[in-house]
Coordinates of C-alpha atoms in Angstrom, one line a residue:
M248 CA -25.1 -124.3 -50.4
R249 CA -22.3 -122.3 -52.0
I250 CA -23.9 -119.2 -53.7
C251 CA -22.1 -116.8 -56.0
V252 CA -24.1 -113.8 -56.4
V253 CA -23.5 -111.5 -59.3
S254 CA -24.6 -108.1 -59.0
P255 CA -23.8 -104.6 -60.4
Y256 CA -23.7 -103.4 -56.8
F257 CA -22.6 -104.5 -53.3
P258 CA -21.8 -102.5 -50.2
S259 CA -18.3 -101.7 -49.4
H260 CA -16.7 -101.3 -46.0
R261 CA -13.8 -99.6 -47.5
I262 CA -15.6 -96.5 -48.9
P263 CA -17.7 -94.5 -46.4
N264 CA -21.7 -94.3 -47.2
Y265 CA -21.3 -96.9 -50.1
I266 CA -24.3 -99.1 -49.5
E267 CA -25.7 -99.7 -53.0
G268 CA -27.1 -103.2 -52.9
I269 CA -27.4 -103.3 -49.2
F270 CA -30.7 -105.5 -49.5
L271 CA -28.5 -108.2 -51.0
L272 CA -26.1 -108.1 -48.2
R273 CA -29.1 -108.3 -45.9
E274 CA -30.5 -111.4 -47.6
A275 CA -27.1 -113.0 -47.7
K276 CA -26.6 -112.4 -44.0
Q277 CA -30.1 -114.2 -43.1
L278 CA -29.2 -117.1 -45.3
Q279 CA -25.7 -117.4 -43.9
K280 CA -27.3 -118.1 -40.6
Q281 CA -29.0 -121.2 -42.2
G282 CA -25.6 -122.3 -43.1
H283 CA -25.1 -121.3 -46.7
K284 CA -21.9 -119.6 -48.0
F285 CA -22.0 -116.6 -50.3
F286 CA -19.4 -115.2 -52.8
V287 CA -20.3 -111.9 -54.7
V288 CA -19.1 -110.7 -58.0
A289 CA -19.8 -106.9 -58.5
C290 CA -18.7 -103.9 -60.5
Q291 CA -15.7 -101.9 -59.4
H292 CA -15.8 -98.1 -60.0
S293 CA -15.4 -94.8 -57.8
G294 CA -12.4 -96.1 -55.9
L295 CA -14.2 -99.5 -54.7
P296 CA -11.6 -102.3 -54.0
K297 CA -11.1 -105.1 -56.3
F298 CA -11.7 -107.6 -53.4
E299 CA -12.6 -107.2 -49.7
I300 CA -14.4 -109.4 -47.1
V301 CA -17.9 -107.8 -46.3
E302 CA -19.2 -109.2 -43.2
G303 CA -17.8 -112.4 -43.9
I304 CA -18.6 -112.5 -47.7
P305 CA -15.8 -112.3 -50.0
V306 CA -16.6 -109.9 -52.8
Y307 CA -14.8 -109.5 -56.1
R308 CA -15.0 -106.6 -58.1
V309 CA -14.5 -106.4 -61.8
S310 CA -13.5 -103.2 -63.8
S311 CA -16.5 -101.1 -64.9
V312 CA -17.4 -97.4 -66.0
I313 CA -20.3 -95.6 -64.7
I314 CA -22.8 -93.6 -66.8
P315 CA -23.1 -90.6 -64.3
K316 CA -26.7 -89.4 -64.7
I317 CA -28.2 -92.9 -64.2
Q318 CA -25.6 -94.5 -62.2
Y319 CA -25.5 -97.5 -64.6
P320 CA -22.5 -99.6 -64.5
I321 CA -20.9 -101.0 -67.8
P322 CA -18.5 -103.9 -66.6
N323 CA -15.5 -105.3 -68.5
L324 CA -17.7 -108.4 -69.9
F325 CA -14.5 -110.5 -70.6
Q326 CA -13.2 -110.0 -67.0
L327 CA -16.7 -110.4 -65.5
T328 CA -17.1 -113.9 -67.3
N329 CA -13.7 -115.0 -66.5
T330 CA -14.1 -114.1 -62.7
I331 CA -17.4 -116.0 -62.4
I332 CA -15.9 -119.1 -64.1
K333 CA -12.9 -118.8 -61.6
I334 CA -15.0 -118.3 -58.7
S335 CA -17.4 -121.3 -59.6
K336 CA -14.4 -123.6 -60.0
R337 CA -12.3 -122.6 -56.9
Y338 CA -15.2 -122.8 -54.6
R339 CA -17.3 -125.5 -56.3
I340 CA -20.4 -123.1 -56.5
D341 CA -23.6 -124.9 -56.3
L342 CA -25.9 -121.9 -57.6
L343 CA -25.1 -118.7 -59.7
D344 CA -27.8 -116.1 -58.6
F345 CA -27.7 -113.1 -61.1
W346 CA -29.5 -110.0 -59.8
G347 CA -31.2 -107.9 -62.3
Q348 CA -31.7 -108.8 -65.8
V349 CA -31.7 -105.2 -66.7
Y350 CA -27.9 -104.7 -66.0
L351 CA -25.2 -105.8 -68.3
T352 CA -23.7 -108.1 -65.3
S353 CA -26.4 -110.5 -66.6
L354 CA -25.0 -111.1 -70.1
P355 CA -22.5 -113.8 -69.1
I356 CA -25.4 -116.0 -68.6
L357 CA -25.7 -116.4 -72.4
L358 CA -22.1 -118.1 -72.4
L359 CA -22.0 -119.7 -68.9
R360 CA -24.6 -122.4 -69.6
K361 CA -22.3 -123.9 -72.3
T362 CA -19.2 -123.5 -69.9
I363 CA -19.9 -124.6 -66.5
K364 CA -22.8 -126.9 -65.3
V365 CA -24.4 -124.9 -62.5
P366 CA -27.9 -124.0 -62.0
I367 CA -28.6 -120.2 -62.7
T368 CA -31.4 -117.9 -61.2
V369 CA -32.3 -114.5 -62.2
T370 CA -33.9 -111.8 -60.4
V371 CA -36.4 -109.6 -62.3
G372 CA -37.6 -106.3 -60.8
G373 CA -39.4 -105.1 -64.0
F374 CA -38.8 -104.4 -67.7
P375 CA -37.4 -101.0 -68.5
G376 CA -39.5 -99.2 -71.3
V377 CA -42.3 -101.6 -70.8
D378 CA -43.3 -101.3 -67.0
W379 CA -40.6 -99.2 -65.7
F380 CA -39.6 -95.8 -66.8
Y381 CA -36.7 -93.6 -65.6
G382 CA -38.5 -90.4 -67.3
N383 CA -35.8 -89.7 -69.8
K384 CA -36.7 -90.7 -73.4
I385 CA -33.2 -91.7 -74.5
V386 CA -32.7 -93.8 -71.3
D387 CA -36.4 -95.3 -71.7
L388 CA -35.7 -96.3 -75.5
V389 CA -32.6 -98.1 -74.7
G390 CA -34.3 -99.9 -71.8
L391 CA -37.1 -101.0 -74.3
F392 CA -34.5 -102.3 -76.6
H393 CA -32.9 -104.3 -73.8
S394 CA -36.2 -105.6 -72.6
V395 CA -37.5 -106.7 -76.1
F396 CA -34.1 -108.1 -77.6
L397 CA -31.9 -109.1 -74.8
A398 CA -34.1 -109.8 -71.9
G399 CA -35.7 -112.9 -73.4
L400 CA -32.4 -114.5 -74.6
I401 CA -31.1 -114.1 -71.0
L402 CA -34.1 -115.3 -69.1
K403 CA -34.4 -118.3 -71.4
Q404 CA -30.9 -119.5 -70.3
A405 CA -31.9 -119.5 -66.6
N406 CA -33.0 -122.5 -64.7
R407 CA -35.3 -120.3 -62.4
I408 CA -36.5 -116.6 -62.4
R409 CA -37.5 -114.8 -59.2
L410 CA -40.0 -111.9 -59.6
E411 CA -40.0 -109.3 -57.0
F412 CA -43.8 -108.7 -57.6
F413 CA -46.6 -110.6 -59.5
S414 CA -47.6 -108.0 -62.0
A415 CA -44.2 -108.3 -63.8
N416 CA -45.2 -112.1 -64.9
E417 CA -47.3 -110.8 -67.8
F418 CA -44.3 -109.5 -69.7
L419 CA -42.4 -112.7 -69.0
L420 CA -44.8 -114.7 -70.7
R421 CA -44.9 -112.6 -73.5
L422 CA -41.3 -113.3 -74.0
G423 CA -42.0 -116.9 -73.9
I424 CA -40.7 -117.9 -70.7
P425 CA -42.5 -121.2 -69.3
N426 CA -44.6 -120.5 -66.1
S427 CA -42.7 -123.4 -64.6
K428 CA -39.7 -121.3 -64.2
I429 CA -41.4 -118.2 -62.6
H430 CA -41.5 -118.0 -59.0
V431 CA -42.6 -114.7 -57.1
V432 CA -40.3 -114.2 -54.1
K433 CA -41.0 -110.7 -52.6
R434 CA -38.3 -108.7 -50.7
G435 CA -38.5 -108.8 -46.9
V436 CA -37.4 -106.3 -44.2
D437 CA -35.7 -106.9 -41.0
I438 CA -38.4 -106.1 -38.4
E439 CA -35.8 -106.2 -35.5
R440 CA -34.0 -103.5 -37.3
F441 CA -36.9 -101.5 -38.5
R442 CA -39.8 -101.2 -35.7
P443 CA -41.2 -98.3 -33.8
I444 CA -38.6 -97.3 -31.1
G445 CA -40.1 -94.2 -29.5
K446 CA -37.6 -91.4 -29.0
R447 CA -39.4 -89.3 -31.4
E448 CA -39.0 -86.0 -29.8
N449 CA -35.4 -86.4 -29.4
I450 CA -34.8 -87.2 -33.0
K451 CA -36.8 -84.3 -34.1
K452 CA -34.9 -82.1 -31.9
E453 CA -31.6 -83.5 -33.2
L454 CA -32.7 -82.5 -36.8
G455 CA -34.0 -79.0 -35.6
I456 CA -37.6 -79.7 -36.4
K457 CA -40.2 -77.9 -34.3
K458 CA -41.8 -80.1 -31.8
N459 CA -45.5 -79.8 -33.1
N460 CA -44.5 -79.9 -36.9
V461 CA -45.8 -82.7 -39.1
V462 CA -42.8 -84.3 -40.9
I463 CA -43.2 -85.9 -44.2
L464 CA -40.2 -88.2 -44.9
F465 CA -38.8 -89.3 -48.3
V466 CA -35.8 -91.7 -48.5
G467 CA -34.0 -92.8 -51.7
R468 CA -31.7 -91.5 -54.5
L469 CA -32.5 -87.8 -55.4
E470 CA -32.9 -88.9 -59.2
Q471 CA -35.5 -88.3 -62.0
V472 CA -37.1 -91.6 -61.5
K473 CA -38.0 -91.0 -57.9
G474 CA -40.5 -88.2 -59.0
I475 CA -39.2 -85.6 -56.3
D476 CA -40.1 -82.7 -58.5
Y477 CA -43.6 -83.9 -58.4
L478 CA -43.4 -84.0 -54.6
L479 CA -41.7 -80.5 -54.4
Q480 CA -44.8 -79.2 -56.3
A481 CA -47.2 -80.7 -53.9
A482 CA -45.2 -79.3 -50.9
K483 CA -45.2 -75.8 -52.1
Q484 CA -49.1 -76.0 -52.5
L485 CA -49.5 -77.9 -49.0
L486 CA -47.4 -75.1 -47.3
K487 CA -49.7 -72.4 -48.5
E488 CA -52.4 -74.0 -46.3
H489 CA -50.5 -75.5 -43.5
N490 CA -47.1 -73.9 -42.3
Y491 CA -46.3 -76.5 -39.6
L492 CA -45.1 -79.1 -42.2
T493 CA -41.6 -80.3 -42.6
F494 CA -40.5 -82.2 -45.6
V495 CA -37.3 -84.2 -45.0
F496 CA -35.2 -85.7 -47.7
A497 CA -32.7 -88.6 -46.8
G498 CA -30.5 -89.6 -49.8
E499 CA -27.9 -88.4 -52.2
G500 CA -28.1 -87.8 -56.1
T501 CA -27.1 -86.0 -59.1
L502 CA -30.2 -83.7 -58.8
R503 CA -29.8 -82.5 -55.1
R504 CA -28.5 -79.0 -56.1
K505 CA -31.3 -78.7 -58.5
Y506 CA -33.8 -79.7 -55.8
E507 CA -32.2 -77.5 -53.3
E508 CA -32.6 -74.6 -55.8
M509 CA -36.4 -75.4 -56.5
T510 CA -37.0 -75.1 -52.6
Q511 CA -35.6 -71.7 -51.8
S512 CA -39.1 -70.1 -51.5
I513 CA -39.8 -73.0 -48.7
R514 CA -36.5 -73.5 -47.4
E515 CA -37.4 -73.4 -43.6
N516 CA -39.8 -76.0 -44.2
V517 CA -37.5 -78.4 -46.1
I518 CA -34.4 -80.4 -45.1
F519 CA -32.0 -82.3 -47.3
L520 CA -30.0 -84.6 -45.1
G521 CA -27.9 -86.2 -47.7
F522 CA -26.9 -89.8 -47.1
R523 CA -28.0 -91.4 -43.6
N524 CA -27.4 -94.7 -42.1
D525 CA -30.0 -94.2 -39.4
I526 CA -33.0 -94.6 -41.6
C527 CA -35.2 -96.2 -38.8
Q528 CA -34.4 -93.3 -36.5
L529 CA -35.7 -90.8 -39.0
M530 CA -38.8 -93.0 -39.8
N531 CA -39.5 -93.0 -36.1
A532 CA -39.3 -89.1 -36.2
A533 CA -41.8 -88.9 -39.0
D534 CA -45.4 -88.8 -39.3
I535 CA -46.0 -89.8 -42.9
F536 CA -43.8 -91.5 -45.6
V537 CA -43.8 -90.5 -49.4
L538 CA -42.6 -92.3 -52.3
P539 CA -43.6 -90.3 -55.5
S540 CA -41.8 -92.4 -58.0
R541 CA -42.3 -92.4 -61.7
S542 CA -41.3 -96.3 -61.5
E543 CA -40.3 -98.8 -58.9
A544 CA -39.9 -102.5 -58.5
H545 CA -40.6 -104.0 -55.1
P546 CA -39.6 -100.8 -52.9
I547 CA -38.0 -101.8 -49.5
S548 CA -38.3 -98.3 -48.3
V549 CA -42.0 -98.7 -48.3
L550 CA -41.7 -102.0 -46.2
E551 CA -39.3 -100.3 -43.8
A552 CA -41.9 -97.4 -43.3
N553 CA -44.7 -99.7 -42.8
A554 CA -42.4 -101.8 -40.5
C555 CA -41.9 -98.6 -38.5
G556 CA -45.5 -98.0 -38.1
L557 CA -45.8 -94.9 -40.8
P558 CA -48.7 -94.6 -43.3
V559 CA -47.4 -94.4 -46.8
V560 CA -48.3 -92.2 -49.7
A561 CA -46.8 -93.7 -52.7
S562 CA -47.3 -93.8 -56.5
R563 CA -49.1 -96.8 -57.9
V564 CA -46.2 -98.1 -59.9
G565 CA -44.6 -101.6 -60.0
G566 CA -44.9 -103.7 -56.9
V567 CA -46.2 -100.8 -54.7
P568 CA -49.9 -101.9 -54.9
E569 CA -48.8 -105.2 -53.6
I570 CA -47.4 -103.6 -50.4
I571 CA -49.8 -100.8 -50.0
T572 CA -53.6 -101.6 -49.8
D573 CA -55.2 -98.3 -50.6
G574 CA -56.9 -96.8 -47.9
V575 CA -55.7 -99.4 -45.4
N576 CA -52.0 -99.2 -44.8
G577 CA -51.4 -96.2 -46.9
I578 CA -52.6 -94.3 -50.0
C579 CA -51.7 -95.2 -53.6
V580 CA -51.6 -92.1 -56.1
T581 CA -51.5 -91.6 -59.8
P582 CA -47.8 -91.1 -60.6
K583 CA -46.6 -87.9 -62.0
N584 CA -49.4 -86.0 -60.7
A585 CA -48.5 -83.4 -58.0
Y586 CA -52.3 -82.5 -57.4
K587 CA -53.2 -86.1 -56.5
L588 CA -50.2 -86.3 -54.6
A589 CA -50.9 -83.2 -52.6
E590 CA -54.5 -84.5 -52.2
A591 CA -53.4 -87.7 -50.4
L592 CA -50.9 -86.0 -48.2
R593 CA -53.4 -83.4 -47.2
K594 CA -55.9 -86.4 -46.2
L595 CA -53.3 -87.7 -43.7
I596 CA -52.0 -84.4 -42.6
T597 CA -55.4 -82.9 -41.5
N598 CA -56.6 -86.3 -40.0
S599 CA -53.8 -87.7 -37.5
S600 CA -55.9 -90.5 -36.3
L601 CA -56.5 -92.0 -39.8
A602 CA -52.7 -91.6 -40.3
K603 CA -51.9 -93.5 -36.9
E604 CA -54.4 -96.0 -37.8
M605 CA -53.0 -96.7 -41.3
G606 CA -49.3 -96.9 -39.6
K607 CA -50.4 -99.4 -37.1
K608 CA -52.0 -101.4 -40.0
G609 CA -49.0 -101.3 -41.9

């Protein structure tokens, strides 16, 4: 098939460290091996090129502006719609796949069904203001408006809807989407890329971590939705009891400086690495993976951590409970609760055999 993916994000080889949408690239590469061809329409901003070939995939980008705090792209909708139409005709596209009904890049669906006769699929990772919350009242209110008034219109035009986790199905039915359109297709992880690889002590040494320290790893954006403020509260409590802990944060974001300031009193036990492209190696140096998010869809980082043999402590949000069986391959905790988060981490910190067993089951 010739598939056109429309997404707000897609990695670029021209901009160092820009890997937003990396999971889409990985899915496309797997499907390319089966003979399918991919074309991508994404948002252009922050110096990204209008056109480039990314690992054999033509990527066309349309003019967009970014809302800085939440990194939400607003595309030129006229240019976006025209680009989709031109690519569909030029390459005789068999399928239009829109990633994320929560983004404005999905709005052209309302026009395209009348313009081109190509089947349309949409991926749903949750509904802002309904089952997904950023943590900012204004952002969540706008998200609720989108979910209630726009999501239904967009999704009713789709031929098929891909859910990333089962619990999102309920709101789709409330929007009047027939069950026959809905398919749950969860994200996957490349277990050749993410796996136990050893070299643990070497990696710890490179990071300047003491040999016997217990390493607790977070991977993700340093933004409000990830709940890092609760993790830092939990870290301060745990470090009063155990001084042999190292909390490692891999990722960038608008709140990095704020979080660094919050950790001045425990700076010797906290490392902010910034952007990294060696996540598998970091996971192999860690003892516990933690994801304290306020909201999530179907987080790939949790899958990657389990694939590397790490026990996971994560908020009970979105698709997390469908990945982590509480008490088996990790521990699910109440979101926005530093006490419960510290309690779960303490359980694994003080019982290494339990942590290792959970990692194996993961």
